[in-house]
Each structure stands twice: as C-alpha cells, then as structure tokens.
Coordinates of C-alpha atoms in Angstrom, one line a residue:
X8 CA 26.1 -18.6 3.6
X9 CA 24.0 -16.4 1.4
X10 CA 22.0 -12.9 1.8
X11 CA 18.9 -11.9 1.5
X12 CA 18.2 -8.8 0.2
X13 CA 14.3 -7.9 0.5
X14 CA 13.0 -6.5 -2.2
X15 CA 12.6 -2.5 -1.3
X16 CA 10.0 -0.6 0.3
X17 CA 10.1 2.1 -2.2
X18 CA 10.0 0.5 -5.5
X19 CA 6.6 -0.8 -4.3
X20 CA 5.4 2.4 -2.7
X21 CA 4.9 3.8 -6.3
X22 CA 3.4 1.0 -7.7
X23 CA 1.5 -0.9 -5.2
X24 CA 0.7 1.4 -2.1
X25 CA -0.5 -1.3 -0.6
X26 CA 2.3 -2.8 1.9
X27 CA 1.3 -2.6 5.6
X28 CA 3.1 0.6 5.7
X29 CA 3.8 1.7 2.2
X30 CA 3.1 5.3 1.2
X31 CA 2.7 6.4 -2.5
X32 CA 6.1 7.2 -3.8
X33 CA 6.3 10.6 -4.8
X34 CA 3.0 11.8 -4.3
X35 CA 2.8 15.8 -3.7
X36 CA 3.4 17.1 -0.1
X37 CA 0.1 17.5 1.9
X38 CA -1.1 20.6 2.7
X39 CA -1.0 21.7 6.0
X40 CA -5.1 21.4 6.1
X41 CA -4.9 17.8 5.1
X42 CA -2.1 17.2 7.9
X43 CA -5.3 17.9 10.8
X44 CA -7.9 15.5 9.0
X45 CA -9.4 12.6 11.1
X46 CA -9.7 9.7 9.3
X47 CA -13.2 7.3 10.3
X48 CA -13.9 3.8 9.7
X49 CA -16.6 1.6 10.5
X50 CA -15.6 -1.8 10.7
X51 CA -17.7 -5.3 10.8
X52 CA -15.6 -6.7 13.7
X53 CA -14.6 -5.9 17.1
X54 CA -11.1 -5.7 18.4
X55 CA -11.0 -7.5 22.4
X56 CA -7.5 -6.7 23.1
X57 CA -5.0 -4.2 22.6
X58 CA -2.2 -7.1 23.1
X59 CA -0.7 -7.9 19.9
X60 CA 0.4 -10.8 21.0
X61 CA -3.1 -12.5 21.3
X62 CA -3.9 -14.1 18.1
X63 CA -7.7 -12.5 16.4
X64 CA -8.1 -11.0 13.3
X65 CA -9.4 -7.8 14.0
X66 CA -7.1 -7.4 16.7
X67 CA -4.1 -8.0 14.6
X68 CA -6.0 -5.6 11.9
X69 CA -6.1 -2.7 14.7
X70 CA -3.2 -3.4 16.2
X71 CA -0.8 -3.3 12.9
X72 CA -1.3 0.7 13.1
X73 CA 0.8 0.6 16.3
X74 CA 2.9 -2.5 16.4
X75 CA 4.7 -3.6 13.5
X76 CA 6.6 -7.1 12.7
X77 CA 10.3 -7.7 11.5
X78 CA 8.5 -8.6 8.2
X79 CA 6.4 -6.6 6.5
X80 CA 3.8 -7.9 3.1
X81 CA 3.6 -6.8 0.0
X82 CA -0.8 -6.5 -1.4
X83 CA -0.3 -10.6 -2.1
X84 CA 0.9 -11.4 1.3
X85 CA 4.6 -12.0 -0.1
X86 CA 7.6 -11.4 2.7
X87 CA 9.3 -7.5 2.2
X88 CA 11.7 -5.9 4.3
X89 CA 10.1 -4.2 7.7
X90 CA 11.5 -3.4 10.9
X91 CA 14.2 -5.5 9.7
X92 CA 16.3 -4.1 6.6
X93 CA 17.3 -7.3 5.4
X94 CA 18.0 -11.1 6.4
X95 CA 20.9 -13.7 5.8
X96 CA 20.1 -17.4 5.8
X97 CA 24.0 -18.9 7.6
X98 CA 23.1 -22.2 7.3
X99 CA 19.5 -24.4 7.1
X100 CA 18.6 -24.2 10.4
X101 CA 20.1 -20.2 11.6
X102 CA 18.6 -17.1 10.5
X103 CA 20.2 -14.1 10.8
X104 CA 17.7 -10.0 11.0
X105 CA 19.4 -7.0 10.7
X106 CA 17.3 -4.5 12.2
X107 CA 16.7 -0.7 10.5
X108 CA 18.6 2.1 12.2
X109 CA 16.8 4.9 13.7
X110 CA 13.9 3.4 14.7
X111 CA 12.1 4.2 18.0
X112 CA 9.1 3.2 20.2
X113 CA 6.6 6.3 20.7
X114 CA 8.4 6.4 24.1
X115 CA 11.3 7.7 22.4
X116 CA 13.4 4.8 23.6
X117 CA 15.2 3.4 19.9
X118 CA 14.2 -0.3 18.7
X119 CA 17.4 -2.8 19.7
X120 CA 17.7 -6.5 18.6
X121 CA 16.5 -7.4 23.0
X122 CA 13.0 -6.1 22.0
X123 CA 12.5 -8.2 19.4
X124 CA 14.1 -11.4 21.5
X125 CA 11.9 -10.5 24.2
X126 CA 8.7 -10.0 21.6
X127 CA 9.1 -13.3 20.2
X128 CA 9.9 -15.1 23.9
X129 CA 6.8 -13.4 25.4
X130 CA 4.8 -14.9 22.2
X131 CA 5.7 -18.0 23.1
X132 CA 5.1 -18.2 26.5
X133 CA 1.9 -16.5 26.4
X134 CA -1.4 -18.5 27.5
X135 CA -4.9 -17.9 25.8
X136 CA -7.6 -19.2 23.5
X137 CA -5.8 -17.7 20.5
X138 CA -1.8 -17.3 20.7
X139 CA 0.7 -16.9 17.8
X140 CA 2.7 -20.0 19.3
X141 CA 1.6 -22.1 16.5
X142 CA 3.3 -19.5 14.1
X143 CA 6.4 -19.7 15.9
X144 CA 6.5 -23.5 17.0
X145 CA 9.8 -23.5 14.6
X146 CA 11.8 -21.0 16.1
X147 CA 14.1 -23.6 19.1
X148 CA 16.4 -20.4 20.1
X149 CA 16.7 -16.5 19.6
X150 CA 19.3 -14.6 21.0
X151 CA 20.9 -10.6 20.6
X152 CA 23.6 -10.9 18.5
X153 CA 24.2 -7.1 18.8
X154 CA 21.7 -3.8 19.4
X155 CA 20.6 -4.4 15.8
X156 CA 21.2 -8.0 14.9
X157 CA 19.1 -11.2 15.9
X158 CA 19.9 -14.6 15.2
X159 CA 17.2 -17.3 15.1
X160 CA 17.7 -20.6 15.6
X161 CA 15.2 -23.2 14.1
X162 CA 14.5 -26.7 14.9
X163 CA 15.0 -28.1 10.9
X164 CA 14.8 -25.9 7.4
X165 CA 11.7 -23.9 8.4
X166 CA 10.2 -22.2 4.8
X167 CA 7.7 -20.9 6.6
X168 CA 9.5 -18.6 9.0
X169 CA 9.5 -15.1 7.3
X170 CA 5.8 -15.9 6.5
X171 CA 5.4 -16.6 10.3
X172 CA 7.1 -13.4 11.6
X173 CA 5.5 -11.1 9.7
X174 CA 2.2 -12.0 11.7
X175 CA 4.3 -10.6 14.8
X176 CA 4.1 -7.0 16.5
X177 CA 7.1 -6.1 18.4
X178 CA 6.9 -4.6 21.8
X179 CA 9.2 -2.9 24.4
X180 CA 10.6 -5.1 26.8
X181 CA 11.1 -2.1 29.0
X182 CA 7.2 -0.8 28.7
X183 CA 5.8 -4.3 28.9
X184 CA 8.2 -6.0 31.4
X185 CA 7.3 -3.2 33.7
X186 CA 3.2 -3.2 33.0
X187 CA 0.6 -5.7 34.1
X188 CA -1.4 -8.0 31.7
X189 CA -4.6 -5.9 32.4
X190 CA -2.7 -3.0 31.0
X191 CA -1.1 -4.5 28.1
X192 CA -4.4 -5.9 27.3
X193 CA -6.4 -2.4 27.4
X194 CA -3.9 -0.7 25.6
X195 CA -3.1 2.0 28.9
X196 CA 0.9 0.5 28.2
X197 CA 0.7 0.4 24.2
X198 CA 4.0 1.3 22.9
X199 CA 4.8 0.2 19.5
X200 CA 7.0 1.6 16.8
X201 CA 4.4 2.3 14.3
X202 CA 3.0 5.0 12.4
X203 CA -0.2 5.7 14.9
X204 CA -0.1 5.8 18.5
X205 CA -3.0 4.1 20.8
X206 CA -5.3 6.7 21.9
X207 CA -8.1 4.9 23.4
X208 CA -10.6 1.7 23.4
X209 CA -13.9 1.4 24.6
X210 CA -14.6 -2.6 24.1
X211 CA -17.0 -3.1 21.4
X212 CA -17.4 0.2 20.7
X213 CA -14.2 1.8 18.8
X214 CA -10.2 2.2 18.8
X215 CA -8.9 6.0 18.8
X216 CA -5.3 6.5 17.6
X217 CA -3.2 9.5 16.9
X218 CA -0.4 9.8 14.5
X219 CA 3.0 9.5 15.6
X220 CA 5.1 12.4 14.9
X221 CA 8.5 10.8 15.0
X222 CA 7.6 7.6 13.0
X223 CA 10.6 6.4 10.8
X224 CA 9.3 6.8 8.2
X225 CA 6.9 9.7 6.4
X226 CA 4.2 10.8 8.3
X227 CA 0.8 9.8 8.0
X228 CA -1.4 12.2 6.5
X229 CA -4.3 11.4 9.3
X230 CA -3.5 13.2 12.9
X231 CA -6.2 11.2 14.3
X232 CA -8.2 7.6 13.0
X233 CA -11.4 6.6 14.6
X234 CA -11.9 2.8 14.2
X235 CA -15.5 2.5 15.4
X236 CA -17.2 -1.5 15.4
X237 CA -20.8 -1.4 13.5
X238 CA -21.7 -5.6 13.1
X239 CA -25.0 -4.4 11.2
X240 CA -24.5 -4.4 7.4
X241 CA -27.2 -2.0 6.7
X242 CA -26.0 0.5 9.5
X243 CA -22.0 0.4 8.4
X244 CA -23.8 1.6 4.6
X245 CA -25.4 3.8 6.2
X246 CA -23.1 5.7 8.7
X247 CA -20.6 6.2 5.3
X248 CA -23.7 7.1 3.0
X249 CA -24.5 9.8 5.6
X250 CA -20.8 11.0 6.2
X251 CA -20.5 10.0 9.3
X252 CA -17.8 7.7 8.1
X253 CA -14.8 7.9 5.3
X254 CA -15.0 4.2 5.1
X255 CA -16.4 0.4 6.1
X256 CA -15.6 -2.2 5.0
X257 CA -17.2 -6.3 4.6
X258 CA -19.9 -4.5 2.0
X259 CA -22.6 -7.1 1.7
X260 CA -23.8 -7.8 -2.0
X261 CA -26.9 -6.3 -1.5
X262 CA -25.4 -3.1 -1.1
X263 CA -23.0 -2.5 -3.6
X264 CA -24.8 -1.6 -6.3
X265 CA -25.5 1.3 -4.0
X266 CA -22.5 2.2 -2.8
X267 CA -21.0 2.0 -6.2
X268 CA -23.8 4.3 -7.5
X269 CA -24.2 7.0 -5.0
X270 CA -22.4 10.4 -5.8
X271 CA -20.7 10.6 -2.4
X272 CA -18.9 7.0 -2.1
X273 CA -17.4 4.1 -4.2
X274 CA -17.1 0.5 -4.1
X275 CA -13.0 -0.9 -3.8
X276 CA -12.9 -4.7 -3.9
X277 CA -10.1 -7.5 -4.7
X278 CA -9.3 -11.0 -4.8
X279 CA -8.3 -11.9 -1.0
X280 CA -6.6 -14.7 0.6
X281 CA -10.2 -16.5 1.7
X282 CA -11.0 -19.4 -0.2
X283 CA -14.4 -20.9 0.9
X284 CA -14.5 -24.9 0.7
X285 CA -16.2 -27.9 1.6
X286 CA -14.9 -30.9 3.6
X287 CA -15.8 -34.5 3.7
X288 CA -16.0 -37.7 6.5
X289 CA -13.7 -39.7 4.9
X290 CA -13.4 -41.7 8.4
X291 CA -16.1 -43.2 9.4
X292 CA -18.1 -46.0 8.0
X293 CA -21.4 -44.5 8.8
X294 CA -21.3 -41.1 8.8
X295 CA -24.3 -39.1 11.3
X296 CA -25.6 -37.0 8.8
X297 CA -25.9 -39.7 5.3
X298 CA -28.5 -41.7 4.6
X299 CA -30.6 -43.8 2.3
X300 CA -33.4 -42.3 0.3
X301 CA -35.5 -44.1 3.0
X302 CA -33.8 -42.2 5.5
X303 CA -32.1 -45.4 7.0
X304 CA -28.0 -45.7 7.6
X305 CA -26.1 -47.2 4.4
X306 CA -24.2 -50.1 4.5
X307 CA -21.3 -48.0 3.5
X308 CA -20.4 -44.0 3.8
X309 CA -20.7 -42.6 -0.1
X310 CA -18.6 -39.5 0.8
X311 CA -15.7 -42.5 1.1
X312 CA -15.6 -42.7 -2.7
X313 CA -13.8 -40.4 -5.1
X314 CA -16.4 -40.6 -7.4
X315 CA -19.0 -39.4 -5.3
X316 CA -17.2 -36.7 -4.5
X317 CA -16.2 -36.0 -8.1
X318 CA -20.2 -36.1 -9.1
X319 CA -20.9 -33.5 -5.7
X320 CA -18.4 -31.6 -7.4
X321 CA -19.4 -31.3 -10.8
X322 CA -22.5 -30.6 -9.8
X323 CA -21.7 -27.6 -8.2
X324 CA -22.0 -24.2 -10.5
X325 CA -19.1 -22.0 -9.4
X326 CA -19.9 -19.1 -11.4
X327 CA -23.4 -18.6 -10.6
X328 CA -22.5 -18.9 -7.2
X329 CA -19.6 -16.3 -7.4
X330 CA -21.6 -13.7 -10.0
X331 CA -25.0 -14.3 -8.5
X332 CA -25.6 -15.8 -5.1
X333 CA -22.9 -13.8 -3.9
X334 CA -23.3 -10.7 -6.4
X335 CA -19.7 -10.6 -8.2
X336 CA -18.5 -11.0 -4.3
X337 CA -16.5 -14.0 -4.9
X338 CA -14.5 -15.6 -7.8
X339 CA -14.4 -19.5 -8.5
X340 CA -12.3 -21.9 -7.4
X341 CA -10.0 -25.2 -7.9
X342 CA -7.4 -24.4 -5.3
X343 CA -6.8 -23.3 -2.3
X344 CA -4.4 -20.6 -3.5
X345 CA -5.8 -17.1 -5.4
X346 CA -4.6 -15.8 -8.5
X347 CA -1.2 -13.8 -7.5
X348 CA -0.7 -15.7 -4.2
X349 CA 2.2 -17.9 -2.9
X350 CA 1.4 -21.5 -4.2
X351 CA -1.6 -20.7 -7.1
X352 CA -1.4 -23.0 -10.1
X353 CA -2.4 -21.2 -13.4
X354 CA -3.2 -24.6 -14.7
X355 CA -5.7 -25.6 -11.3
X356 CA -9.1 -24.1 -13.0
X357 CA -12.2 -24.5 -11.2
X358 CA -14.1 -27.8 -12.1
X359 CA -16.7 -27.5 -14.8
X360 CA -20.3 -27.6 -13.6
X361 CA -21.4 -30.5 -15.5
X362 CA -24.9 -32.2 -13.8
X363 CA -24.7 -34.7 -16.9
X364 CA -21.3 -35.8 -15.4
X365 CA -22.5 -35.6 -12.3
X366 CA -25.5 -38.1 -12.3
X367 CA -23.0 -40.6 -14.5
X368 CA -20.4 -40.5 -11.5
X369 CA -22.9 -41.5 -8.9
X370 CA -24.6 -44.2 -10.8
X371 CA -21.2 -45.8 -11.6
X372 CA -20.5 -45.7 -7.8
X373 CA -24.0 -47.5 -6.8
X374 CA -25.9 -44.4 -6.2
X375 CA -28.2 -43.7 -9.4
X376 CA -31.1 -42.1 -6.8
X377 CA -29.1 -41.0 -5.0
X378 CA -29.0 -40.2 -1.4
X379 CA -30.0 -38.0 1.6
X380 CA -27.4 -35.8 3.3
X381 CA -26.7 -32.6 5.6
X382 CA -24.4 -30.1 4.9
X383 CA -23.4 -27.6 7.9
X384 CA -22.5 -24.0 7.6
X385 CA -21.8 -20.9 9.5
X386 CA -24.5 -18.5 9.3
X387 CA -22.8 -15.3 10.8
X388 CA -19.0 -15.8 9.2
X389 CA -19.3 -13.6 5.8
X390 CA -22.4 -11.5 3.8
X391 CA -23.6 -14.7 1.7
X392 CA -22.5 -17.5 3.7
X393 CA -26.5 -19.1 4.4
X394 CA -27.2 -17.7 1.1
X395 CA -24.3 -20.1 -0.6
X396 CA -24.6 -23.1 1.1
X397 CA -28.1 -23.1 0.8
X398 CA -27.7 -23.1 -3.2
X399 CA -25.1 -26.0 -2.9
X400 CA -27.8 -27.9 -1.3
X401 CA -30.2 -27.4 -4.0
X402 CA -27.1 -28.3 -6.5
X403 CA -26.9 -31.8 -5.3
X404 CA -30.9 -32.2 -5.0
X405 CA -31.1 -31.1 -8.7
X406 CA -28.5 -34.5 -9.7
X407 CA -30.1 -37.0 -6.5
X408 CA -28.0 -36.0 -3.2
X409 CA -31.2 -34.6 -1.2
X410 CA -29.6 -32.6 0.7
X411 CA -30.4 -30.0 3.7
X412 CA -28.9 -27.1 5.6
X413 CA -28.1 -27.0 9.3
X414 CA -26.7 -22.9 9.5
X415 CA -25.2 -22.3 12.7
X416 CA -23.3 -19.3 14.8
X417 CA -19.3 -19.6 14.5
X418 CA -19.4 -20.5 18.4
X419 CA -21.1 -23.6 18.0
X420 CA -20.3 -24.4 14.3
X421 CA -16.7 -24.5 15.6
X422 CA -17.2 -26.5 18.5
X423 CA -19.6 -29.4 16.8
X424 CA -17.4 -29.2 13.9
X425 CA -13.7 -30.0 15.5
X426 CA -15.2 -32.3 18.7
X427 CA -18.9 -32.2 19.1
X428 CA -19.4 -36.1 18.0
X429 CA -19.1 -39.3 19.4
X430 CA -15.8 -40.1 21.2
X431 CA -14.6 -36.5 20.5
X432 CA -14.5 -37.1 16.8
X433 CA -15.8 -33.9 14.3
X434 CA -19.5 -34.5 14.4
X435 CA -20.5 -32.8 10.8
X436 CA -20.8 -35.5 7.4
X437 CA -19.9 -32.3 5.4
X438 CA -19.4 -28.6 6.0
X439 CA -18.6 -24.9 4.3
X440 CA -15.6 -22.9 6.0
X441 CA -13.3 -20.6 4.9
X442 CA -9.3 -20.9 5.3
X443 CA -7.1 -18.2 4.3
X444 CA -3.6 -17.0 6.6
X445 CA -2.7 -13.9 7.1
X446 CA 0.8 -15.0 6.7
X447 CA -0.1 -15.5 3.5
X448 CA 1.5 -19.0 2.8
X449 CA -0.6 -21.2 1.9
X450 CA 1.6 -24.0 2.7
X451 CA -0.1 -23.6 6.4
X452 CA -3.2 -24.8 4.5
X453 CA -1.6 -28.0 3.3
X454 CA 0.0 -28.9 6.8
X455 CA -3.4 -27.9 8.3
X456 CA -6.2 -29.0 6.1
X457 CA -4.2 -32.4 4.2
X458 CA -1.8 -33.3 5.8
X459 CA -2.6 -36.7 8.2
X460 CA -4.3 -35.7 11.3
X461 CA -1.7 -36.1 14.1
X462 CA -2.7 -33.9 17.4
X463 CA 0.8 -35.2 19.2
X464 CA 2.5 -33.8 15.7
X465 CA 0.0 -31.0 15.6
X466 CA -0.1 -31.5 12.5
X467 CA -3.6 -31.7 10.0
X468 CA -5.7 -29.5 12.8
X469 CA -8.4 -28.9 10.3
X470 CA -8.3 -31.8 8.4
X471 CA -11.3 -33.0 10.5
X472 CA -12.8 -35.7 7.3
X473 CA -9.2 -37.0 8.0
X474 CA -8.1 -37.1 4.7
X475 CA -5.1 -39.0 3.9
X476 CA -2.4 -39.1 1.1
X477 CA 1.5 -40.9 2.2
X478 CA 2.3 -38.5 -0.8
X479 CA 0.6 -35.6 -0.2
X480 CA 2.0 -35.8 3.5
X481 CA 5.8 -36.3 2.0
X482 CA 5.6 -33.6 0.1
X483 CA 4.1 -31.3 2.4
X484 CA 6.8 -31.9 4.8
X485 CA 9.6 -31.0 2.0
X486 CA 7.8 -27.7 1.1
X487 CA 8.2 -27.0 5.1
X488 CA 11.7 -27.8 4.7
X489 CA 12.7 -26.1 1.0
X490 CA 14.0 -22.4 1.8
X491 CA 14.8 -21.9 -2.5
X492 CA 10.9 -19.9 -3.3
X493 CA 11.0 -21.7 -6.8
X494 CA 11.4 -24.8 -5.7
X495 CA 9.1 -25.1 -3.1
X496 CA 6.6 -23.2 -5.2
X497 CA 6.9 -26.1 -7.5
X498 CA 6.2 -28.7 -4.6
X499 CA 3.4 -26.9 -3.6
X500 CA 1.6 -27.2 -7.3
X501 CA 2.2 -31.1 -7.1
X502 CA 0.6 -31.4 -3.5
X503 CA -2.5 -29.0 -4.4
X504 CA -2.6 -30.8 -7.7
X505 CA -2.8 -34.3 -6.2
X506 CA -5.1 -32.9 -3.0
X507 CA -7.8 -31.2 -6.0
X508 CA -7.6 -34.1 -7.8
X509 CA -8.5 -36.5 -4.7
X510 CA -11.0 -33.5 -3.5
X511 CA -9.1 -33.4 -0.3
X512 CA -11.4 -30.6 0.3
X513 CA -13.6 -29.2 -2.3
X514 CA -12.6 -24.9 -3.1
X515 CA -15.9 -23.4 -4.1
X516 CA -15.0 -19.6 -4.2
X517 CA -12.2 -17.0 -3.3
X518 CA -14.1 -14.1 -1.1
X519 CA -13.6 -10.8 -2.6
X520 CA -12.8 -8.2 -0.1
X521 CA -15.2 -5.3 -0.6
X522 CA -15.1 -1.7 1.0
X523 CA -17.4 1.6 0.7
X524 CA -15.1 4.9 0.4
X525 CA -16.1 8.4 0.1
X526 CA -14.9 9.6 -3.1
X527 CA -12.8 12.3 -1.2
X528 CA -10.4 8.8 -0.7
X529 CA -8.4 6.3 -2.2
X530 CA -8.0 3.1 -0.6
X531 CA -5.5 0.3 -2.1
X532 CA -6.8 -2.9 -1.0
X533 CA -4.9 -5.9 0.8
X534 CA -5.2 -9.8 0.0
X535 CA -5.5 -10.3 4.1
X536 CA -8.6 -8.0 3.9
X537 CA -7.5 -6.0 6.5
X538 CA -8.5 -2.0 6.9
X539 CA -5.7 0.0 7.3
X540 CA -5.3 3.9 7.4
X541 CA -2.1 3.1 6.0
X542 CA -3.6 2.3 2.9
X543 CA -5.7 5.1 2.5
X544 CA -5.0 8.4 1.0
X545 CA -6.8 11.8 0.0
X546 CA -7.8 11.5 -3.8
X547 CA -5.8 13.8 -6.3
X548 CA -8.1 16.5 -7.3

C-alpha cells in the first residue's frame, strides 16, 4: 500500500490561480463594494441542462460553478486534491478517497462518502445522447467505507481513473433521490457544494447564479454571475466593447487586434488542450471521395500508403496556418499532446513544410501528377475552421493532390463522418476535427483515435480510417494499466512517437483559447478552455 498525497491547493493558488477553484493566495481582502459586484459573461455556447451528469461541454463549463468533482485540475489539466483531501492506492485494482471535512451542500446538509457513491452510481446508470459512463466504464464497485471515506473498486490497473473523476460533479442523494428528472434537468433541484449557487436558466438565453455564502472555502468576490449565450462572434465583441459585458470568450481572429487595442478591454489567450488533425481511409480499397486526375476510381486507395501520407504532410505549412490563416490563434503541431500537458514529447516537433519533399514522396509512390481528392470539415466547430481547411486544400493542389472542400454543420459532419457510408462504415476519404479531453489525459486520445477499432471492446471510437498498429495497440493498453506517472508518461512518448511517425492521424494545430476582458479584470486562463468566474478577479489598481 502507498499514499497519495495531492499536491496542495494553496501552493498553486499563488502561482497559478487557475485550478477550477483556486483563489490568489494572499491577495488583499476585498472591499466591501467589490463583495456586491455582478460578474457578466457572454459565452459562444449554450448550456441544455442543468444536470451535471449529462455529458456536454458547456454544460459541464456552467455547471462546475455549482457542482464540483472529488478531483479537481491544475491550468494543464493535471489531477489536484478537490472534494477529496487526498487518495491511497491499496492495491492495483482498489482506490481508496478521503473526503475534506466541513464541507456542505448549499442545503446546509454536510458532504458524506453516500453522496459521492450515489453521484457515481446515478452516472452510470443514467441514459442519454451524452453520459459520462464512458469515463467511468473502469470503476466495477464503489462502496461507503465511512461518512468520509470511499473505496473504489476497478475492473484491472485503471491510469486513467483520477483523470476520469475529475470530469464528475457530485450531487445529493437526498435532493436528487427525492426530485424528478425534469427538475434535476432545469436546475429547480440544483444543489451542489460549490462556490455559486443556481439561480436561474432560461434555455438558450443565460444561467444566473449567486454566490454561496457558506462555501468551504473563501468566498467569491462575485455575489451574482450572469452567464448569458451570444453564438454571433461580432455581437459577443460587441456586448463587451460596449460594457454590457466583463467578458466573452471564443474571440475570433478577426477581432483581436481589436479587442487587444481598445482602451476598455484586453485580449487573454493560451495554449489549450484542442489539437486540430486530419484522418485518413486506411480501410478501404477504393475510397468515395479519391480519384484519378481523370476523375475515374484508382486501382488502389493512395491514402493506404505511408508515403503519400508523408508527402500530404510535408506539404502542409503549419506556421502560416497557425500565425496567419488563423491569426496567432493556434500553434503548430506533431502530437496530439500541447506543450505542458500529460503525454507531450519535447522532441515530437511539427513536420517541416517541405513541397520539394512533398512532390518526391508522391512520385516514388506512383503518383507524380498526382490525384483528385475531398477533404471534409466542420464549418460551425471553431472561428477559422472553413478558413483552415480550405488552405490545406490549396496545400496539396500546389504539390498535385487536387483537392476540394465539402464544409459541413457539426450535426451532419458527425453523422456522415462515424456512419453515413456504405454498410454503416465512415463515409469521408479524409476529414479536419478537433480532439482534446477535458480530463485532460491524452491517453483517452490513443485508446480513441489509434487504438484498433473494436465497438464490442469500445475501444478506437474515433479511429474511423481504422488505423492499425499490434504495437501501438500493446502499448496503449499498458499505459491504461501503469498507475507510476513517469512510467506511463514514458509509454505514452513511444506510442505518439510510433502513431506520428505512421501519421495515424495527421496534428495540424493546437487551438489557442482566446477571451476579451475589461481591463477592470484579470482572468487566468485554463487548458480545457473553459470560462469560469472562478478564474477571474478584480485587477490590482
């Protein structure tokens, strides 16, 4: 047996301010004018649910004001203490939580080890489009061991599981055992043990939430926080240019410049979790969207061969997409895994745009014209995302790949890209998407996007160009199963370095996260992107 102690909240407070509920280590008192201040945000997204236990980004975003997880993250994502104060590991497969004392629910009634049973149980069982049972799919038994111990038992060495929790809002079994899924849902029997308090939600419209008094730790310096939903880039800039807002965030980079420059507001942005890449049919011997430069099928699929894909590669300039397509918005890519996050390899730089190279590759594989091919993007995911994969099209003309762009809504991207071709089978040749977890593990990526496709195993969900690597797979399965950080960390750098060499799937850019703040505010950003009053504070004079 050996214990865990988390690394704690405090020593980061001062340094980072950016945990999901870290306040700045000895900053002055507020004054008592500052304690009535309304915060108000304007965010890109919509929350649909007040139920944290209903996977969706913006949900979670919202919803991490009022319900917080045994784990909290540090600003890279990386497992600190939370609701629980510390964790042993007893053996490989049982994980032991001690729970903080003094904590309560904003009924008043204190946090016990049955809440967090019954959090995790109801996560489980719950039914939807988006659960977190995929995050939890290790966990085979938790049980009370006391009011403020839980044990967890998993079904092998799970690596993953402190990642996974952290993901997790618990919930009163009492409040929700006694309320009805409608009212769980619209937030009328919201009862967390966070620092805010659900106030209100109009669908679509906004999130009002009031600061809660008797939170365990300090309190917030916001008595009230106004989350309203603006989707239009140009109206978001505009509501915090005007003052109508304190701050938006997903600043298109269009209007940066602008933000950055007017005497009212600033421009915060950093490196997040979101790595933007492209994926391959590696499966299929004539792929739907290749052809010759006559337009006919070919006798063979080119994005079968590594040098092809090496040549798509090299043709593709990284840095003028990061610095100009997408306006310093993004930063280049040759992993799946940002600078700072779990699993990055300092030695993994992005692959040199080299058209020369490019050209030579293709030839050597049979190809010297050439061929024609579509790429597939989304056209409503991120500020830039038509913009980019437009450019990558005219990348591969410029070295022989005629290529066009088929830009579609999420909706039906999503659909077309997992099942929409013949027999069920991903319909697209090749495609942009994003992949980034909020857990922050990237090891998710590996079992998700290169790992054998195996529905039964539910395993390689996303690898839809059904990549395949006996190695890569091996090893992924002994990250999942190494519990020492080091050593998995290491495992991870072999897999990514085998799976980049291959071009499993193809890292083009990390997303910057970007936000507009008045310059009344600071705001320390987060890898996950999220906006969180908890991470914004008055300025110092």
């Amino acid at each position: 047996m050996f214990r865990i102690r988390p690394t704690n909240l405090s020593a980061f407070a001062g340094v980072l301010c950016t945990g999901l509920l870290l306040l700045c280590a000895g900053a002055a008192p507020l004054a008592a004018q500052e304690l009535k201040q309304e915060l108000k945000i304007a965010m890109k997204a919509s929350v649909d649910s007040a139920d944290p236990h209903l996977l969706f980004t913006p949900n979670r975003n919202v919803l991490l004001h009022v319900y917080e997880p045994l784990v909290f993250q540090d600003r890279y994502l990386k497992p600190i203490a939370g609701l629980a104060e510390s964790w042993t590991v007893v053996d490989p497969t049982t994980w032991e939580f001690r729970l903080r004392a003094g904590v309560k629910f904003h009924d008043g009634l204190p946090l016990t080890a049955s809440d967090v049973v019954f959090s995790v149980k109801r996560a489980q069982a719950i039914t939807g489009v988006r659960t977190y049972r995929h995050y939890l799919k290790d966990i085979a038994e938790i049980t009370p061991v006391d009011d403020r111990t839980v044990r967890i038992k998993t079904f092998g060495p799970a690596a993953l599981l402190l990642s996974n929790l952290s993901t997790l809002g618990i919930v009163s079994q009492k409040t929700v055992e006694s309320a009805s899924g409608d009212d769980v849902g619209s937030g009328k029997a919201a009862n967390g043990t966070g620092p805010y308090r659900w106030a209100g939600f109009i669908p679509s419209q906004q999130v009002n939430l009031e600061r809660n008094d008797a939170y365990w730790r300090e309190k917030e310096p916001w008595a009230k926080v106004t989350i309203r939903f603006v989707p239009d880039d140009a109206a978001r800039a505009a509501a915090l240019l005007s003052g109508d807002v304190d701050v938006i965030d997903v600043v298109p980079g269009s209007l940066r410049r602008k933000l950055a420059d007017a005497p009212g507001t600033k421009l915060v942005t950093d490196t997040s979790i979101f790595a933007l890449y492209m994926h391959f049919d590696r499966f299929r011997d004539n792929s739907p969207f290749v052809a010759g430069l006559d337009g006919k099928p070919l006798a063979e699929n080119p994005l079968k061969d590594k040098r092809v894909l090496a040549a798509m590669s090299h043709a593709i300039n990284r840095v003028a997409l990061a610095e100009r397509i997408m306006d310093g918005g993004a930063e280049p890519a040759g992993q799946l895994a940002p600078p700072n996050f779990a699993g990055h390899d300092p030695k993994l730089a992005p692959p040199a745009y080299d058209p020369k190279k490019a050209k030579e590759l293709l030839a050597q594989a049979g190809y010297p014209g050439g061929f024609q091919l579509t790429i597939h993007c989304m056209n409503n995911r991120y500020s830039g995302d038509v913009q980019t994969c437009q450019a990558i099209a005219s990348m591969f003309t410029a070295v022989g790949i005629r290529t066009k762009v088929e830009a579609l809504p999420i909706a039906t991207f999503f659909r077309r890209q997992r099942g929409g071709g013949a027999n069920g089978e991903p319909e697209f040749s090749s495609y942009l998407a994003i992949f980034g977890s909020s857990s922050g593990d990237q090891i998710l990526a590996l079992v998700t996007l290169m790992q054998t496709n195996d529905d039964a195993k539910g395993v390689g969900g996303n690898n839809n160009g059904r990549y395949s690597n006996p190695e890569v797979d091996r090893l992924i399965l002994k990250a999942q199963e190494t519990l020492d950080d080091a050593e998995r960390e290491s495992i991870m750098h072999r897999v990514m370095g085998i799976a980049m060499a291959e071009n499993a799937v193809m890292p083009i850019y990390f997303l910057k996260s970007s936000w507009g703040v008045s310059r009344k505010l600071n705001l320390a950003p987060s890898g996950d992107q999220y906006t969180k009053a908890t991470n914004i504070r008055p300025a110092k004079p």
